[in-house]
């Protein structure tokens, strides 16, 4: 059961997740199991409620029974005169910048 001090939206989404699991006839069998799943979600989203909601949405969308890091669909194009290797290096630098700024992307 989620702690009461968590973001209300995440708590509401968690309830939706529990209902979803019941619909699939795969409810958590114990309170301990449900708590472990919630703690796993918190670890996975680094205690960020918005990310936690997105992770739950992703799992529901794919009808998964567990949580996984967010998948991103990123389509990048080669810049004029850029080779594939240069594109990969540019993307890697952009991801590093995002991580330095606290905007982690998987």
PDB file of C-alpha atoms in Angstrom:
ATOM      1  CA  UNK A   1       0.000   0.000   0.000  1.00  0.00           C
ATOM      2  CA  UNK A   2       1.481   3.362  -0.952  1.00  0.00           C
ATOM      3  CA  UNK A   3       2.430   5.674   1.888  1.00  0.00           C
ATOM      4  CA  UNK A   4       0.059   8.611   2.384  1.00  0.00           C
ATOM      5  CA  UNK A   5       2.757  11.236   1.877  1.00  0.00           C
ATOM      6  CA  UNK A   6       3.206  10.359  -1.807  1.00  0.00           C
ATOM      7  CA  UNK A   7       1.851  12.491  -4.598  1.00  0.00           C
ATOM      8  CA  UNK A   8      -1.928  12.064  -4.861  1.00  0.00           C
ATOM      9  CA  UNK A   9      -1.736  11.381  -8.596  1.00  0.00           C
ATOM     10  CA  UNK A  10       0.688   8.498  -8.041  1.00  0.00           C
ATOM     11  CA  UNK A  11      -1.514   7.066  -5.276  1.00  0.00           C
ATOM     12  CA  UNK A  12      -4.541   7.264  -7.590  1.00  0.00           C
ATOM     13  CA  UNK A  13      -2.571   5.631 -10.428  1.00  0.00           C
ATOM     14  CA  UNK A  14      -1.424   2.899  -8.044  1.00  0.00           C
ATOM     15  CA  UNK A  15      -5.080   2.097  -7.314  1.00  0.00           C
ATOM     16  CA  UNK A  16      -5.686   1.890 -11.049  1.00  0.00           C
ATOM     17  CA  UNK A  17      -2.703  -0.487 -11.311  1.00  0.00           C
ATOM     18  CA  UNK A  18      -4.157  -2.743  -8.595  1.00  0.00           C
ATOM     19  CA  UNK A  19      -7.499  -2.823 -10.445  1.00  0.00           C
ATOM     20  CA  UNK A  20      -5.701  -3.568 -13.707  1.00  0.00           C
ATOM     21  CA  UNK A  21      -3.881  -6.530 -12.158  1.00  0.00           C
ATOM     22  CA  UNK A  22      -7.217  -7.839 -10.836  1.00  0.00           C
ATOM     23  CA  UNK A  23      -8.754  -7.529 -14.330  1.00  0.00           C
ATOM     24  CA  UNK A  24      -5.933  -9.686 -15.657  1.00  0.00           C
ATOM     25  CA  UNK A  25      -6.667 -12.159 -12.855  1.00  0.00           C
ATOM     26  CA  UNK A  26      -3.149 -11.604 -11.511  1.00  0.00           C
ATOM     27  CA  UNK A  27      -3.722  -9.702  -8.248  1.00  0.00           C
ATOM     28  CA  UNK A  28      -1.019  -9.451  -5.646  1.00  0.00           C
ATOM     29  CA  UNK A  29      -1.504 -12.401  -3.305  1.00  0.00           C
ATOM     30  CA  UNK A  30      -0.135 -10.708  -0.207  1.00  0.00           C
ATOM     31  CA  UNK A  31       0.248  -7.226   1.227  1.00  0.00           C
ATOM     32  CA  UNK A  32       3.969  -7.909   1.368  1.00  0.00           C
ATOM     33  CA  UNK A  33       4.039  -8.595  -2.383  1.00  0.00           C
ATOM     34  CA  UNK A  34       2.094  -5.425  -3.154  1.00  0.00           C
ATOM     35  CA  UNK A  35       4.395  -3.345  -0.938  1.00  0.00           C
ATOM     36  CA  UNK A  36       7.469  -4.825  -2.609  1.00  0.00           C
ATOM     37  CA  UNK A  37       6.047  -3.941  -6.038  1.00  0.00           C
ATOM     38  CA  UNK A  38       5.327  -0.381  -4.922  1.00  0.00           C
ATOM     39  CA  UNK A  39       8.840  -0.008  -3.512  1.00  0.00           C
ATOM     40  CA  UNK A  40      10.260  -1.365  -6.784  1.00  0.00           C
ATOM     41  CA  UNK A  41       8.261   1.273  -8.669  1.00  0.00           C
ATOM     42  CA  UNK A  42       9.590   4.019  -6.367  1.00  0.00           C
ATOM     43  CA  UNK A  43      13.157   2.848  -6.916  1.00  0.00           C
ATOM     44  CA  UNK A  44      12.647   2.613 -10.673  1.00  0.00           C
ATOM     45  CA  UNK A  45      11.210   6.129 -10.920  1.00  0.00           C
ATOM     46  CA  UNK A  46      13.775   7.518  -8.454  1.00  0.00           C
ATOM     47  CA  UNK A  47      10.868   8.629  -6.211  1.00  0.00           C
ATOM     48  CA  UNK A  48       9.608  10.992  -8.939  1.00  0.00           C
ATOM     49  CA  UNK A  49       5.796  10.780  -8.953  1.00  0.00           C
ATOM     50  CA  UNK A  50       5.382  11.919 -12.565  1.00  0.00           C
ATOM     51  CA  UNK A  51       7.831   9.275 -13.756  1.00  0.00           C
ATOM     52  CA  UNK A  52       6.091   6.675 -11.586  1.00  0.00           C
ATOM     53  CA  UNK A  53       2.742   7.485 -13.200  1.00  0.00           C
ATOM     54  CA  UNK A  54       4.348   7.220 -16.662  1.00  0.00           C
ATOM     55  CA  UNK A  55       5.864   3.835 -15.770  1.00  0.00           C
ATOM     56  CA  UNK A  56       2.480   2.527 -14.598  1.00  0.00           C
ATOM     57  CA  UNK A  57       0.838   3.862 -17.775  1.00  0.00           C
ATOM     58  CA  UNK A  58       3.472   2.110 -19.878  1.00  0.00           C
ATOM     59  CA  UNK A  59       2.898  -1.195 -18.075  1.00  0.00           C
ATOM     60  CA  UNK A  60      -0.874  -0.915 -18.469  1.00  0.00           C
ATOM     61  CA  UNK A  61      -0.554   0.019 -22.150  1.00  0.00           C
ATOM     62  CA  UNK A  62       1.567  -3.060 -22.843  1.00  0.00           C
ATOM     63  CA  UNK A  63      -0.407  -5.247 -20.402  1.00  0.00           C
ATOM     64  CA  UNK A  64       2.753  -6.046 -18.498  1.00  0.00           C
ATOM     65  CA  UNK A  65       2.589  -7.531 -15.011  1.00  0.00           C
ATOM     66  CA  UNK A  66       5.684  -5.692 -13.798  1.00  0.00           C
ATOM     67  CA  UNK A  67       7.396  -2.331 -14.115  1.00  0.00           C
ATOM     68  CA  UNK A  68      10.262  -1.490 -16.430  1.00  0.00           C
ATOM     69  CA  UNK A  69      12.253   1.644 -17.170  1.00  0.00           C
ATOM     70  CA  UNK A  70      10.457   3.967 -19.535  1.00  0.00           C
ATOM     71  CA  UNK A  71      10.889   3.200 -23.201  1.00  0.00           C
ATOM     72  CA  UNK A  72      11.370   6.207 -25.390  1.00  0.00           C
ATOM     73  CA  UNK A  73      10.806   6.414 -29.075  1.00  0.00           C
ATOM     74  CA  UNK A  74      13.389   8.793 -30.247  1.00  0.00           C
ATOM     75  CA  UNK A  75      13.836   9.282 -33.939  1.00  0.00           C
ATOM     76  CA  UNK A  76      16.906  11.271 -34.740  1.00  0.00           C
ATOM     77  CA  UNK A  77      18.061  12.360 -38.122  1.00  0.00           C
ATOM     78  CA  UNK A  78      21.488  12.809 -39.511  1.00  0.00           C
ATOM     79  CA  UNK A  79      22.465  16.433 -39.715  1.00  0.00           C
ATOM     80  CA  UNK A  80      23.705  17.623 -43.108  1.00  0.00           C
ATOM     81  CA  UNK A  81      27.222  16.285 -43.664  1.00  0.00           C
ATOM     82  CA  UNK A  82      27.079  14.109 -40.525  1.00  0.00           C
ATOM     83  CA  UNK A  83      28.110  10.446 -40.552  1.00  0.00           C
ATOM     84  CA  UNK A  84      26.273   7.784 -38.566  1.00  0.00           C
ATOM     85  CA  UNK A  85      29.147   7.635 -36.055  1.00  0.00           C
ATOM     86  CA  UNK A  86      29.076  11.420 -35.643  1.00  0.00           C
ATOM     87  CA  UNK A  87      25.309  11.192 -35.057  1.00  0.00           C
ATOM     88  CA  UNK A  88      25.816   8.539 -32.363  1.00  0.00           C
ATOM     89  CA  UNK A  89      28.477  10.655 -30.637  1.00  0.00           C
ATOM     90  CA  UNK A  90      26.221  13.745 -30.792  1.00  0.00           C
ATOM     91  CA  UNK A  91      23.307  11.806 -29.274  1.00  0.00           C
ATOM     92  CA  UNK A  92      25.568  10.447 -26.541  1.00  0.00           C
ATOM     93  CA  UNK A  93      26.738  13.980 -25.660  1.00  0.00           C
ATOM     94  CA  UNK A  94      23.108  15.175 -25.615  1.00  0.00           C
ATOM     95  CA  UNK A  95      22.127  12.358 -23.220  1.00  0.00           C
ATOM     96  CA  UNK A  96      25.079  13.179 -20.965  1.00  0.00           C
ATOM     97  CA  UNK A  97      23.971  16.829 -20.871  1.00  0.00           C
ATOM     98  CA  UNK A  98      20.433  15.787 -19.934  1.00  0.00           C
ATOM     99  CA  UNK A  99      21.742  13.579 -17.140  1.00  0.00           C
ATOM    100  CA  UNK A 100      23.957  16.368 -15.812  1.00  0.00           C
ATOM    101  CA  UNK A 101      20.892  18.614 -15.686  1.00  0.00           C
ATOM    102  CA  UNK A 102      18.877  15.985 -13.830  1.00  0.00           C
ATOM    103  CA  UNK A 103      16.625  15.139 -16.787  1.00  0.00           C
ATOM    104  CA  UNK A 104      17.526  11.485 -17.089  1.00  0.00           C
ATOM    105  CA  UNK A 105      16.280   9.594 -20.082  1.00  0.00           C
ATOM    106  CA  UNK A 106      16.678   5.839 -20.563  1.00  0.00           C
TER     107      UNK A 106
END
